[in-house]
PDB file of C-alpha atoms in Angstrom:
ATOM      1  CA  MET A   1    -223.592  61.307-165.562  1.00  0.00           C
ATOM      2  CA  LYS A   2    -220.315  63.465-165.483  1.00  0.00           C
ATOM      3  CA  PRO A   3    -218.039  62.954-168.901  1.00  0.00           C
ATOM      4  CA  LEU A   4    -215.286  59.889-168.395  1.00  0.00           C
ATOM      5  CA  PHE A   5    -212.281  62.726-168.598  1.00  0.00           C
ATOM      6  CA  TRP A   6    -213.403  63.418-165.187  1.00  0.00           C
ATOM      7  CA  ILE A   7    -212.722  59.989-163.735  1.00  0.00           C
ATOM      8  CA  PRO A   8    -209.049  60.167-164.568  1.00  0.00           C
ATOM      9  CA  LEU A   9    -209.124  63.771-163.251  1.00  0.00           C
ATOM     10  CA  ALA A  10    -210.366  63.098-159.641  1.00  0.00           C
ATOM     11  CA  ALA A  11    -207.226  60.413-159.803  1.00  0.00           C
ATOM     12  CA  ALA A  12    -204.864  62.946-160.338  1.00  0.00           C
ATOM     13  CA  LEU A  13    -206.048  65.028-158.404  1.00  0.00           C
ATOM     14  CA  ALA A  14    -206.884  62.792-154.585  1.00  0.00           C
ATOM     15  CA  ALA A  15    -203.330  60.718-155.900  1.00  0.00           C
ATOM     16  CA  PRO A  16    -200.609  63.541-153.977  1.00  0.00           C
ATOM     17  CA  CYS A  17    -202.697  63.505-150.080  1.00  0.00           C
ATOM     18  CA  VAL A  18    -202.083  59.608-151.134  1.00  0.00           C
ATOM     19  CA  ALA A  19    -198.188  59.574-151.989  1.00  0.00           C
ATOM     20  CA  SER A  20    -197.860  62.261-148.625  1.00  0.00           C
ATOM     21  CA  SER A  21    -199.965  60.214-146.251  1.00  0.00           C
ATOM     22  CA  GLU A  22    -197.186  57.630-147.978  1.00  0.00           C
ATOM     23  CA  THR A  23    -193.836  58.838-148.070  1.00  0.00           C
ATOM     24  CA  GLN A  24    -194.818  60.699-144.732  1.00  0.00           C
ATOM     25  CA  ARG A  25    -191.024  61.714-143.203  1.00  0.00           C
ATOM     26  CA  THR A  26    -189.502  60.133-139.932  1.00  0.00           C
ATOM     27  CA  LEU A  27    -187.788  61.680-137.468  1.00  0.00           C
ATOM     28  CA  THR A  28    -185.080  60.213-135.407  1.00  0.00           C
ATOM     29  CA  VAL A  29    -185.188  61.348-131.716  1.00  0.00           C
ATOM     30  CA  GLY A  30    -182.498  60.739-129.261  1.00  0.00           C
ATOM     31  CA  TYR A  31    -182.476  60.148-125.875  1.00  0.00           C
ATOM     32  CA  TYR A  32    -180.857  59.224-122.837  1.00  0.00           C
ATOM     33  CA  ASP A  33    -183.382  57.903-119.511  1.00  0.00           C
ATOM     34  CA  PHE A  34    -184.251  60.184-117.505  1.00  0.00           C
ATOM     35  CA  PRO A  35    -187.331  58.772-115.469  1.00  0.00           C
ATOM     36  CA  PRO A  36    -189.696  59.681-115.719  1.00  0.00           C
ATOM     37  CA  ALA A  37    -190.514  61.564-117.790  1.00  0.00           C
ATOM     38  CA  ILE A  38    -188.498  59.397-120.581  1.00  0.00           C
ATOM     39  CA  TYR A  39    -186.875  56.242-120.430  1.00  0.00           C
ATOM     40  CA  SER A  40    -187.017  52.684-121.037  1.00  0.00           C
ATOM     41  CA  ASP A  41    -188.867  50.168-120.321  1.00  0.00           C
ATOM     42  CA  ALA A  42    -188.008  47.030-119.130  1.00  0.00           C
ATOM     43  CA  GLN A  43    -189.206  45.593-122.600  1.00  0.00           C
ATOM     44  CA  GLY A  44    -186.009  48.965-124.392  1.00  0.00           C
ATOM     45  CA  ARG A  45    -189.305  50.793-125.519  1.00  0.00           C
ATOM     46  CA  PRO A  46    -189.389  54.594-124.666  1.00  0.00           C
ATOM     47  CA  SER A  47    -192.196  55.236-122.274  1.00  0.00           C
ATOM     48  CA  GLY A  48    -192.394  58.247-120.918  1.00  0.00           C
ATOM     49  CA  PRO A  49    -194.764  61.560-120.812  1.00  0.00           C
ATOM     50  CA  LEU A  50    -191.885  63.961-122.680  1.00  0.00           C
ATOM     51  CA  VAL A  51    -192.365  59.983-125.059  1.00  0.00           C
ATOM     52  CA  ASP A  52    -196.060  61.070-125.212  1.00  0.00           C
ATOM     53  CA  LEU A  53    -196.091  64.462-126.276  1.00  0.00           C
ATOM     54  CA  THR A  54    -193.052  64.539-128.212  1.00  0.00           C
ATOM     55  CA  ARG A  55    -195.032  61.680-130.664  1.00  0.00           C
ATOM     56  CA  ARG A  56    -198.115  63.550-130.449  1.00  0.00           C
ATOM     57  CA  VAL A  57    -195.845  67.157-131.731  1.00  0.00           C
ATOM     58  CA  LEU A  58    -194.146  65.722-134.214  1.00  0.00           C
ATOM     59  CA  ALA A  59    -196.966  63.935-135.674  1.00  0.00           C
ATOM     60  CA  HIS A  60    -198.926  67.355-135.557  1.00  0.00           C
ATOM     61  CA  ALA A  61    -196.315  68.714-137.349  1.00  0.00           C
ATOM     62  CA  GLY A  62    -196.737  66.173-139.907  1.00  0.00           C
ATOM     63  CA  PHE A  63    -193.183  64.005-138.799  1.00  0.00           C
ATOM     64  CA  GLU A  64    -193.301  60.238-137.534  1.00  0.00           C
ATOM     65  CA  ALA A  65    -191.296  59.955-134.448  1.00  0.00           C
ATOM     66  CA  ARG A  66    -188.339  56.930-134.738  1.00  0.00           C
ATOM     67  CA  PHE A  67    -187.472  56.989-131.099  1.00  0.00           C
ATOM     68  CA  ARG A  68    -183.647  55.548-129.652  1.00  0.00           C
ATOM     69  CA  GLY A  69    -181.781  55.515-127.081  1.00  0.00           C
ATOM     70  CA  LEU A  70    -178.496  56.337-125.981  1.00  0.00           C
ATOM     71  CA  PRO A  71    -175.618  57.284-123.382  1.00  0.00           C
ATOM     72  CA  SER A  72    -175.609  60.871-123.305  1.00  0.00           C
ATOM     73  CA  ALA A  73    -172.194  60.804-124.853  1.00  0.00           C
ATOM     74  CA  ARG A  74    -173.545  59.059-127.302  1.00  0.00           C
ATOM     75  CA  LEU A  75    -176.159  60.625-127.618  1.00  0.00           C
ATOM     76  CA  TYR A  76    -174.809  63.887-127.520  1.00  0.00           C
ATOM     77  CA  GLY A  77    -172.535  62.650-130.844  1.00  0.00           C
ATOM     78  CA  ALA A  78    -175.332  61.609-132.693  1.00  0.00           C
ATOM     79  CA  LEU A  79    -177.126  65.322-133.236  1.00  0.00           C
ATOM     80  CA  GLN A  80    -172.949  66.340-134.199  1.00  0.00           C
ATOM     81  CA  SER A  81    -173.025  64.069-136.866  1.00  0.00           C
ATOM     82  CA  GLY A  82    -176.481  63.957-137.411  1.00  0.00           C
ATOM     83  CA  THR A  83    -177.442  59.966-137.330  1.00  0.00           C
ATOM     84  CA  VAL A  84    -179.678  61.594-134.914  1.00  0.00           C
ATOM     85  CA  ASP A  85    -182.603  63.866-135.846  1.00  0.00           C
ATOM     86  CA  LEU A  86    -183.990  65.369-132.951  1.00  0.00           C
ATOM     87  CA  TRP A  87    -183.616  65.597-128.878  1.00  0.00           C
ATOM     88  CA  PRO A  88    -186.250  67.042-126.476  1.00  0.00           C
ATOM     89  CA  GLY A  89    -183.091  68.042-124.136  1.00  0.00           C
ATOM     90  CA  ALA A  90    -181.057  71.444-122.413  1.00  0.00           C
ATOM     91  CA  PRO A  91    -180.601  73.745-124.751  1.00  0.00           C
ATOM     92  CA  GLY A  92    -177.428  75.452-124.261  1.00  0.00           C
ATOM     93  CA  LYS A  93    -174.871  72.513-124.500  1.00  0.00           C
ATOM     94  CA  PRO A  94    -171.462  73.858-125.489  1.00  0.00           C
ATOM     95  CA  GLU A  95    -170.343  71.371-127.082  1.00  0.00           C
ATOM     96  CA  LEU A  96    -174.007  70.888-129.326  1.00  0.00           C
ATOM     97  CA  LEU A  97    -174.154  75.133-130.178  1.00  0.00           C
ATOM     98  CA  ALA A  98    -172.459  74.711-133.281  1.00  0.00           C
ATOM     99  CA  ASP A  99    -174.084  71.181-134.688  1.00  0.00           C
ATOM    100  CA  THR A 100    -177.470  71.709-133.685  1.00  0.00           C
ATOM    101  CA  LEU A 101    -180.803  74.029-133.393  1.00  0.00           C
ATOM    102  CA  GLU A 102    -182.684  74.415-130.706  1.00  0.00           C
ATOM    103  CA  GLY A 103    -186.387  74.922-130.682  1.00  0.00           C
ATOM    104  CA  ARG A 104    -188.471  78.489-128.852  1.00  0.00           C
ATOM    105  CA  GLU A 105    -190.427  76.647-127.577  1.00  0.00           C
ATOM    106  CA  THR A 106    -190.573  75.719-123.950  1.00  0.00           C
ATOM    107  CA  LEU A 107    -191.392  71.950-122.895  1.00  0.00           C
ATOM    108  CA  THR A 108    -191.241  71.821-119.833  1.00  0.00           C
ATOM    109  CA  HIS A 109    -188.426  72.533-117.126  1.00  0.00           C
ATOM    110  CA  ILE A 110    -186.179  70.334-114.792  1.00  0.00           C
ATOM    111  CA  SER A 111    -185.093  71.967-111.422  1.00  0.00           C
ATOM    112  CA  LEU A 112    -181.278  70.469-110.167  1.00  0.00           C
ATOM    113  CA  ASN A 113    -181.086  70.676-106.894  1.00  0.00           C
ATOM    114  CA  LEU A 114    -178.912  70.291-104.123  1.00  0.00           C
ATOM    115  CA  TYR A 115    -179.968  67.397-101.576  1.00  0.00           C
ATOM    116  CA  HIS A 116    -178.478  67.112 -97.844  1.00  0.00           C
ATOM    117  CA  ARG A 117    -179.762  65.186 -94.982  1.00  0.00           C
ATOM    118  CA  PRO A 118    -182.335  66.882 -93.042  1.00  0.00           C
ATOM    119  CA  ASP A 119    -179.577  67.314 -90.044  1.00  0.00           C
ATOM    120  CA  THR A 120    -177.883  69.321 -91.531  1.00  0.00           C
ATOM    121  CA  PRO A 121    -178.055  72.988 -92.124  1.00  0.00           C
ATOM    122  CA  PRO A 122    -178.691  74.429 -95.811  1.00  0.00           C
ATOM    123  CA  PRO A 123    -175.916  74.947 -97.736  1.00  0.00           C
ATOM    124  CA  SER A 124    -174.756  78.310 -98.705  1.00  0.00           C
ATOM    125  CA  ILE A 125    -173.626  78.030-102.457  1.00  0.00           C
ATOM    126  CA  PRO A 126    -170.818  77.028-102.687  1.00  0.00           C
ATOM    127  CA  ASP A 127    -169.211  78.160 -99.424  1.00  0.00           C
ATOM    128  CA  SER A 128    -170.463  75.186 -97.855  1.00  0.00           C
ATOM    129  CA  LEU A 129    -169.303  72.488-100.270  1.00  0.00           C
ATOM    130  CA  ARG A 130    -165.997  72.988 -99.774  1.00  0.00           C
ATOM    131  CA  LYS A 131    -164.064  69.962 -99.013  1.00  0.00           C
ATOM    132  CA  ARG A 132    -167.872  68.221 -99.215  1.00  0.00           C
ATOM    133  CA  GLY A 133    -168.394  65.128-100.826  1.00  0.00           C
ATOM    134  CA  VAL A 134    -170.819  65.882-103.190  1.00  0.00           C
ATOM    135  CA  ILE A 135    -172.487  62.588-105.095  1.00  0.00           C
ATOM    136  CA  THR A 136    -173.366  63.046-108.181  1.00  0.00           C
ATOM    137  CA  ILE A 137    -175.123  61.183-111.429  1.00  0.00           C
ATOM    138  CA  GLY A 138    -172.442  59.026-113.936  1.00  0.00           C
ATOM    139  CA  GLY A 139    -173.399  59.703-118.014  1.00  0.00           C
ATOM    140  CA  TYR A 140    -175.035  62.892-116.523  1.00  0.00           C
ATOM    141  CA  ASN A 141    -174.355  65.855-118.058  1.00  0.00           C
ATOM    142  CA  TYR A 142    -174.416  69.255-115.800  1.00  0.00           C
ATOM    143  CA  LEU A 143    -174.543  73.054-116.912  1.00  0.00           C
ATOM    144  CA  PRO A 144    -171.272  74.651-117.490  1.00  0.00           C
ATOM    145  CA  GLN A 145    -171.788  76.846-113.821  1.00  0.00           C
ATOM    146  CA  VAL A 146    -171.939  73.638-112.336  1.00  0.00           C
ATOM    147  CA  ASN A 147    -169.325  71.983-113.172  1.00  0.00           C
ATOM    148  CA  ARG A 148    -167.397  74.954-113.199  1.00  0.00           C
ATOM    149  CA  MET A 149    -168.911  74.296-109.588  1.00  0.00           C
ATOM    150  CA  LEU A 150    -168.005  71.139-108.992  1.00  0.00           C
ATOM    151  CA  HIS A 151    -164.618  71.121-110.844  1.00  0.00           C
ATOM    152  CA  ASP A 152    -163.504  74.351-108.817  1.00  0.00           C
ATOM    153  CA  PRO A 153    -159.329  73.934-107.304  1.00  0.00           C
ATOM    154  CA  GLN A 154    -160.330  76.360-104.140  1.00  0.00           C
ATOM    155  CA  LEU A 155    -163.707  74.284-103.118  1.00  0.00           C
ATOM    156  CA  GLN A 156    -161.986  71.218-103.534  1.00  0.00           C
ATOM    157  CA  ILE A 157    -164.747  69.505-103.542  1.00  0.00           C
ATOM    158  CA  LEU A 158    -164.582  65.878-103.556  1.00  0.00           C
ATOM    159  CA  LEU A 159    -166.937  64.078-105.936  1.00  0.00           C
ATOM    160  CA  HIS A 160    -168.630  60.598-105.467  1.00  0.00           C
ATOM    161  CA  ARG A 161    -170.584  58.795-108.871  1.00  0.00           C
ATOM    162  CA  THR A 162    -172.988  56.799-108.655  1.00  0.00           C
ATOM    163  CA  ALA A 163    -174.571  54.840-111.313  1.00  0.00           C
ATOM    164  CA  THR A 164    -178.109  55.188-110.378  1.00  0.00           C
ATOM    165  CA  HIS A 165    -180.753  57.630-108.367  1.00  0.00           C
ATOM    166  CA  THR A 166    -181.681  55.253-105.545  1.00  0.00           C
ATOM    167  CA  SER A 167    -177.891  54.673-105.166  1.00  0.00           C
ATOM    168  CA  ALA A 168    -177.271  57.852-104.515  1.00  0.00           C
ATOM    169  CA  LEU A 169    -180.035  58.409-101.680  1.00  0.00           C
ATOM    170  CA  GLU A 170    -178.834  55.318-100.296  1.00  0.00           C
ATOM    171  CA  MET A 171    -174.973  56.947-100.610  1.00  0.00           C
ATOM    172  CA  LEU A 172    -176.457  60.190 -99.386  1.00  0.00           C
ATOM    173  CA  LYS A 173    -179.050  57.912 -95.656  1.00  0.00           C
ATOM    174  CA  HIS A 174    -175.549  56.309 -94.928  1.00  0.00           C
ATOM    175  CA  ARG A 175    -173.434  59.185 -94.987  1.00  0.00           C
ATOM    176  CA  ARG A 176    -171.166  58.298 -98.126  1.00  0.00           C
ATOM    177  CA  ALA A 177    -170.692  62.052 -98.750  1.00  0.00           C
ATOM    178  CA  ASP A 178    -172.973  64.952 -97.465  1.00  0.00           C
ATOM    179  CA  TYR A 179    -174.956  66.409-100.549  1.00  0.00           C
ATOM    180  CA  LEU A 180    -176.612  64.896-103.594  1.00  0.00           C
ATOM    181  CA  LEU A 181    -176.903  66.828-107.013  1.00  0.00           C
ATOM    182  CA  ASP A 182    -179.594  65.210-108.476  1.00  0.00           C
ATOM    183  CA  TYR A 183    -182.427  67.105-110.383  1.00  0.00           C
ATOM    184  CA  GLN A 184    -186.010  66.607-108.872  1.00  0.00           C
ATOM    185  CA  ALA A 185    -188.601  63.846-110.631  1.00  0.00           C
ATOM    186  CA  PRO A 186    -185.744  61.075-110.578  1.00  0.00           C
ATOM    187  CA  VAL A 187    -185.058  61.711-107.447  1.00  0.00           C
ATOM    188  CA  ASN A 188    -188.080  62.281-105.982  1.00  0.00           C
ATOM    189  CA  GLN A 189    -189.755  58.845-108.414  1.00  0.00           C
ATOM    190  CA  ALA A 190    -186.265  57.383-106.816  1.00  0.00           C
ATOM    191  CA  MET A 191    -187.763  57.902-103.423  1.00  0.00           C
ATOM    192  CA  LYS A 192    -191.467  56.763-103.834  1.00  0.00           C
ATOM    193  CA  GLN A 193    -188.852  53.532-104.412  1.00  0.00           C
ATOM    194  CA  LEU A 194    -187.430  53.544-100.933  1.00  0.00           C
ATOM    195  CA  GLY A 195    -190.068  54.590 -98.998  1.00  0.00           C
ATOM    196  CA  MET A 196    -188.260  57.461 -97.761  1.00  0.00           C
ATOM    197  CA  GLU A 197    -188.877  60.444 -96.839  1.00  0.00           C
ATOM    198  CA  ALA A 198    -188.318  63.818 -99.255  1.00  0.00           C
ATOM    199  CA  LEU A 199    -185.184  64.903 -98.015  1.00  0.00           C
ATOM    200  CA  PRO A 200    -184.680  69.453 -97.644  1.00  0.00           C
ATOM    201  CA  HIS A 201    -182.815  71.199-100.899  1.00  0.00           C
ATOM    202  CA  VAL A 202    -181.800  73.839-102.224  1.00  0.00           C
ATOM    203  CA  GLU A 203    -182.857  74.497-105.358  1.00  0.00           C
ATOM    204  CA  LEU A 204    -179.601  75.891-107.938  1.00  0.00           C
ATOM    205  CA  HIS A 205    -180.833  75.664-111.936  1.00  0.00           C
ATOM    206  CA  LYS A 206    -184.289  75.418-113.074  1.00  0.00           C
ATOM    207  CA  VAL A 207    -183.998  73.891-116.894  1.00  0.00           C
ATOM    208  CA  ALA A 208    -186.078  74.075-119.809  1.00  0.00           C
ATOM    209  CA  ILE A 209    -186.292  71.452-122.179  1.00  0.00           C
ATOM    210  CA  ARG A 210    -186.059  72.351-125.947  1.00  0.00           C
ATOM    211  CA  PHE A 211    -186.794  70.310-128.817  1.00  0.00           C
ATOM    212  CA  ILE A 212    -183.066  70.722-130.159  1.00  0.00           C
ATOM    213  CA  VAL A 213    -182.399  69.669-134.710  1.00  0.00           C
ATOM    214  CA  SER A 214    -179.364  68.722-135.013  1.00  0.00           C
ATOM    215  CA  ARG A 215    -178.248  71.292-138.561  1.00  0.00           C
ATOM    216  CA  HIS A 216    -177.537  67.852-139.807  1.00  0.00           C
ATOM    217  CA  ALA A 217    -180.829  66.578-140.446  1.00  0.00           C
ATOM    218  CA  LYS A 218    -181.681  67.683-143.053  1.00  0.00           C
ATOM    219  CA  ASP A 219    -184.428  71.009-143.683  1.00  0.00           C
ATOM    220  CA  SER A 220    -182.982  71.387-139.603  1.00  0.00           C
ATOM    221  CA  GLN A 221    -184.038  74.967-140.065  1.00  0.00           C
ATOM    222  CA  THR A 222    -188.170  73.764-141.513  1.00  0.00           C
ATOM    223  CA  VAL A 223    -188.152  70.330-139.030  1.00  0.00           C
ATOM    224  CA  VAL A 224    -187.009  73.012-135.715  1.00  0.00           C
ATOM    225  CA  ASP A 225    -189.886  75.626-137.347  1.00  0.00           C
ATOM    226  CA  SER A 226    -192.097  73.349-137.903  1.00  0.00           C
ATOM    227  CA  LEU A 227    -192.442  71.584-134.232  1.00  0.00           C
ATOM    228  CA  ASP A 228    -192.664  75.550-133.086  1.00  0.00           C
ATOM    229  CA  ARG A 229    -194.992  76.269-135.225  1.00  0.00           C
ATOM    230  CA  ALA A 230    -196.958  72.032-134.509  1.00  0.00           C
ATOM    231  CA  TYR A 231    -196.302  73.360-130.491  1.00  0.00           C
ATOM    232  CA  ALA A 232    -198.179  76.402-130.430  1.00  0.00           C
ATOM    233  CA  GLU A 233    -201.049  75.320-132.642  1.00  0.00           C
ATOM    234  CA  MET A 234    -201.125  72.793-130.321  1.00  0.00           C
ATOM    235  CA  ALA A 235    -201.513  75.152-127.226  1.00  0.00           C
ATOM    236  CA  ALA A 236    -203.015  77.420-129.371  1.00  0.00           C
ATOM    237  CA  ALA A 237    -205.953  74.981-129.338  1.00  0.00           C
ATOM    238  CA  GLY A 238    -206.069  73.687-125.144  1.00  0.00           C
ATOM    239  CA  GLU A 239    -204.521  71.172-126.230  1.00  0.00           C
ATOM    240  CA  ASP A 240    -202.997  70.017-122.648  1.00  0.00           C
ATOM    241  CA  LEU A 241    -199.334  69.995-123.102  1.00  0.00           C
ATOM    242  CA  SER A 242    -198.444  69.914-119.557  1.00  0.00           C
ATOM    243  CA  LEU A 243    -195.491  67.806-118.221  1.00  0.00           C
ATOM    244  CA  PRO A 244    -194.587  67.208-114.390  1.00  0.00           C
ATOM    245  CA  GLU A 245    -191.629  69.306-113.372  1.00  0.00           C
TER     246      GLU A 245
END
């Protein structure tokens, strides 16, 4: 029989594991609707393969995820204030550089394309856009070089904003504008919903998606390093981390 003093010693050794589980840190993950990768479903719940991958990586790193859907401008503001801890999104946003840390690991890529009707010749960028109508999606924030092109006074591009990808495709189909600037994944989903044939397009940019952590989150550098390390460990172990592009 073991001496009785082993009992409190064993309990003391086991206690930290229990406490660690009970106090597992929860990170608030911000996002805006970018179907099918990440979006709020009909019940307002976060859905999509990027949601699932983010949960898995955070769990491997020892965190829990609490998702919070926001319009893009409010999401950026929440990262700047620290009310959102991280965003699985595009690095290099000028308005976020001072307030965020960017992860090294790339979760996936998204293609930003310029779509046109089959009866329209392939565009030469940017000359073909001069004094032409271009449809964009409200609430999306494009890369700085794309924004500069869209608002270049010498090009005099006529911008037509709409709220959804399906309405944007309908506008293009009915010749409300000449081109559609949009991301490939949501356009592909919208074309399926409308029963449309694939549209010709020119790829403008391929954008990386990484973990963007607010500098105002507690131990922000430790958080971003932990997420990068967790992703690398999962990849090295042969886990399927692929996402549709």
